mmCIF file of C-alpha atoms in Angstrom:
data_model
loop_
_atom_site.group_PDB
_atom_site.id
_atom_site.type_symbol
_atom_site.label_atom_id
_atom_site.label_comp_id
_atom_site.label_asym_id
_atom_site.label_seq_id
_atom_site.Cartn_x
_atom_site.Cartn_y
_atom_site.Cartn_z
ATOM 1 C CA UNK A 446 8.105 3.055 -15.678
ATOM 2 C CA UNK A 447 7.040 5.277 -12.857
ATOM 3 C CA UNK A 448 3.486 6.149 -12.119
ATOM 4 C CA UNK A 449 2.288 8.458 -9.392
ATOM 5 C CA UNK A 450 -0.962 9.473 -8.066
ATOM 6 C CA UNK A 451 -2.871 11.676 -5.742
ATOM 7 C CA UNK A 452 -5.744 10.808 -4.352
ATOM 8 C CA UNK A 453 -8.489 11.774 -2.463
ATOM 9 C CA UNK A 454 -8.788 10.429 1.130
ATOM 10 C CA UNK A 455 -12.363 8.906 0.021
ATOM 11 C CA UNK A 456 -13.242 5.086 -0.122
ATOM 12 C CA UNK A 457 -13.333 5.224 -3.703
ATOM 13 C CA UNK A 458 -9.883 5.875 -4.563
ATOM 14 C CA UNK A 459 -8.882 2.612 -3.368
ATOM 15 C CA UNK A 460 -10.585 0.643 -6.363
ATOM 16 C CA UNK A 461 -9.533 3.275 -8.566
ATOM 17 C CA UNK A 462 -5.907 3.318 -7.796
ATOM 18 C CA UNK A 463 -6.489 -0.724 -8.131
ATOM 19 C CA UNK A 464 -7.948 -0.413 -11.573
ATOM 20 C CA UNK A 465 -5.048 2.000 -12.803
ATOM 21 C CA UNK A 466 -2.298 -0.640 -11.693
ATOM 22 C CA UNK A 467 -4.252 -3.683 -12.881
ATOM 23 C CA UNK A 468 -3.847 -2.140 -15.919
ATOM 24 C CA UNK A 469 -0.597 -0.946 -16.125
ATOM 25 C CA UNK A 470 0.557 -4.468 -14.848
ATOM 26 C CA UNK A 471 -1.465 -5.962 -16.915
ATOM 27 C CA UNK A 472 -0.071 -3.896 -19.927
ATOM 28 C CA UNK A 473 3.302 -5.309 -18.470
ATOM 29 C CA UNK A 474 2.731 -8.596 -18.868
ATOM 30 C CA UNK A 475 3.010 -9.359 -15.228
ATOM 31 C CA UNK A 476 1.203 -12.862 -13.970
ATOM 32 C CA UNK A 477 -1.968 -13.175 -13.131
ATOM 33 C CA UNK A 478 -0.754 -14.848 -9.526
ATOM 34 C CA UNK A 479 1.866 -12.114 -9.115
ATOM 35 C CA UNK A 480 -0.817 -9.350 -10.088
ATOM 36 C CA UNK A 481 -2.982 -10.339 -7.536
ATOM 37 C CA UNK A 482 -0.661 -10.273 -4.765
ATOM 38 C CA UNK A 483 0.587 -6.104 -5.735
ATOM 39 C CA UNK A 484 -2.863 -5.558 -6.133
ATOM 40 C CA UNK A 485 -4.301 -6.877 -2.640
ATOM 41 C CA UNK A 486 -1.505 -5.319 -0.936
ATOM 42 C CA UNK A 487 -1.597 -2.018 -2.793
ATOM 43 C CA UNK A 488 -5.844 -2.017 -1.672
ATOM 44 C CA UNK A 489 -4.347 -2.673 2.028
ATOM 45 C CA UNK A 490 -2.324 0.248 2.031
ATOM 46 C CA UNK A 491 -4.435 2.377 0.251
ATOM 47 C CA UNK A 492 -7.314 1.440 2.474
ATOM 48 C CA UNK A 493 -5.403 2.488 5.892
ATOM 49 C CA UNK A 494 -4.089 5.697 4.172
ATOM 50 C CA UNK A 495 -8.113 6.266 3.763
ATOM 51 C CA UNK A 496 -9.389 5.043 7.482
ATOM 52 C CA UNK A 497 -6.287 6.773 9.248
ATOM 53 C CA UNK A 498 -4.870 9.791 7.365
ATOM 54 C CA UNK A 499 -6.904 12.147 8.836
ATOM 55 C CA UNK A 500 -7.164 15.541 8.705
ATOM 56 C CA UNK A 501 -5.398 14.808 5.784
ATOM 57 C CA UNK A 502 -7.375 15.396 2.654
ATOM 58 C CA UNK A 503 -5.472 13.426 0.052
ATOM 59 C CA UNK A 504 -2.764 11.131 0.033
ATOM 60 C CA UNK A 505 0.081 9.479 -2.785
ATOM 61 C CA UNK A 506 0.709 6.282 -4.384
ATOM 62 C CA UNK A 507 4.240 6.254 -6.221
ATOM 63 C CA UNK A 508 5.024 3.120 -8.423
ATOM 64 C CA UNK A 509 8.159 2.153 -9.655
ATOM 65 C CA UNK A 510 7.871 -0.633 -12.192
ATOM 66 C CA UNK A 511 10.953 -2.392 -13.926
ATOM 67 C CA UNK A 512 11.320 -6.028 -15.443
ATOM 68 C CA UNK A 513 12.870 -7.135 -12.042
ATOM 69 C CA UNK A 514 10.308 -5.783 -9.491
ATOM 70 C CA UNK A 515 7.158 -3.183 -8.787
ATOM 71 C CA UNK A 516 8.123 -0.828 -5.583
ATOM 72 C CA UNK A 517 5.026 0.797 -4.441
ATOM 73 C CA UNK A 518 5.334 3.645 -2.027
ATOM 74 C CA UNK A 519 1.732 5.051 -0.328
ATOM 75 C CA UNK A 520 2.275 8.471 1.729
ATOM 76 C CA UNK A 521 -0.060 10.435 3.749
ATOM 77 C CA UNK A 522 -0.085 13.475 5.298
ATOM 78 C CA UNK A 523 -2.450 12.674 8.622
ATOM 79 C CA UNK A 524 -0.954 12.507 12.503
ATOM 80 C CA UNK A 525 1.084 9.592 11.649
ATOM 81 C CA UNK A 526 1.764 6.253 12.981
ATOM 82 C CA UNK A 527 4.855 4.770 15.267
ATOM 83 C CA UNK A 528 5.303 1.307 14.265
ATOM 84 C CA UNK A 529 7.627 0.701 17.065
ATOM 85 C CA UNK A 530 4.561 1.444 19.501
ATOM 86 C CA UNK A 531 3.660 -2.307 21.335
ATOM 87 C CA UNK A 532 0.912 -3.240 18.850
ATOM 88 C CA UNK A 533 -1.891 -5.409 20.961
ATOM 89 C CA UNK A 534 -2.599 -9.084 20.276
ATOM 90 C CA UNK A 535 -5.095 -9.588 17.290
ATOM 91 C CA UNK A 536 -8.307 -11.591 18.342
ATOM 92 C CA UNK A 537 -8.489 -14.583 15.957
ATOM 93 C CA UNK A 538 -11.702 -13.332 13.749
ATOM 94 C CA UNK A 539 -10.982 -9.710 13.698
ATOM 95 C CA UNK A 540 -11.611 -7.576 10.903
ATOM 96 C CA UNK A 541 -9.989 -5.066 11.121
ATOM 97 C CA UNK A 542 -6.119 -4.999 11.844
ATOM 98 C CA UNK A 543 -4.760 -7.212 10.131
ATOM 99 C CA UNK A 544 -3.540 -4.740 6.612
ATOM 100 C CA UNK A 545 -0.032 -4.318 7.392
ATOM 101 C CA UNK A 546 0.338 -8.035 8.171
ATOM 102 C CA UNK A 547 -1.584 -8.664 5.062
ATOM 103 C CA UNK A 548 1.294 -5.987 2.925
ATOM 104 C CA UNK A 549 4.276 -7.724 4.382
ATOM 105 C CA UNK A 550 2.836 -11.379 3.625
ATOM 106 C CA UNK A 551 2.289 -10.532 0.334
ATOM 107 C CA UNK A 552 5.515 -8.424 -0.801
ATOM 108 C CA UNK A 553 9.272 -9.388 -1.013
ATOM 109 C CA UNK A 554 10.394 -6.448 0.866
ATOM 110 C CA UNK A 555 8.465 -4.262 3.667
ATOM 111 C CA UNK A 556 8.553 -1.074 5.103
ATOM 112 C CA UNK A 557 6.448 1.061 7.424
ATOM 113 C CA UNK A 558 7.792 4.467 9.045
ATOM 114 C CA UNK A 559 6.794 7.643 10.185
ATOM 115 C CA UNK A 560 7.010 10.433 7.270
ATOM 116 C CA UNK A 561 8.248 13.734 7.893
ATOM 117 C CA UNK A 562 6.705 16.482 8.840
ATOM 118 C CA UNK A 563 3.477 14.183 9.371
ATOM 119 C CA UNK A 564 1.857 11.173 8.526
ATOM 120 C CA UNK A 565 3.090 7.880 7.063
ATOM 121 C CA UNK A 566 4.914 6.072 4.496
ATOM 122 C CA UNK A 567 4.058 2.560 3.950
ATOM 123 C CA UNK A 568 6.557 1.189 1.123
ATOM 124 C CA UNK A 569 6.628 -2.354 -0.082
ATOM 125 C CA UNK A 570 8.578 -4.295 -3.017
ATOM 126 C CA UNK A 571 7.259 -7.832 -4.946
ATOM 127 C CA UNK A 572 9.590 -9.137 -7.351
ATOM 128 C CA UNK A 573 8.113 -9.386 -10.825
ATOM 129 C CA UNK A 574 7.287 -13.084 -12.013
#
């Protein structure tokens, strides 16, 4: 099954997008646990795609959905992002930060890279259990 979505950059397209694939994975009979994870990390990516996508006035979430594994791709369109830039040290009660780390913590397969012409495409993969 493949669902895709465009959103608008706006705050409130990160529960939505949540709600659609709680219920399509939910339809799916994916666990609860496993459910949880996609979700959280889906909400993380969706979240930066909201905070740093700008000018960008929309962005995508493509899932791919099979009885092995969900892949979840989230694309914007803003400046972009170098993931190879140094990235400074965390403090230990930050808030704010820490949603890649979060993504590749949660998900069996990570990937973050600039997207061409602009912006970013943050793609991640959690085996279905």
């Amino acid at each position: 099954m493949r669902l895709s979505l465009s959103l608008p950059r706006d705050n409130a397209s990160v529960p939505m997008a949540r709600r659609i694939l709680a219920t399509t994975l939910t339809t799916a009979g994916v666990t609860e646990e496993c459910r949880s994870d996609i979700l959280l990390a889906l909400a993380e990516a969706c979240a930066n795609a909201v905070a740093h996508a700008q000018p960008a006035d929309d962005y995508k979430v493509t899932v791919d959905l099979d009885d092995a594994e969900c892949r979840i791709e989230v694309i914007d369109a803003g400046s972009g992002f170098d993931p190879r830039a140094d990235q400074p040290e965390l403090p230990l009660l930050a808030e704010r930060g820490r949603g890649l780390h979060i993504i590749e913590a949660l998900s069996d397969g990570f990937d973050l890279r600039p997207n061409t012409p602009s912006g970013t495409l943050v793609r991640f993969v959690k085996r279905i259990a």
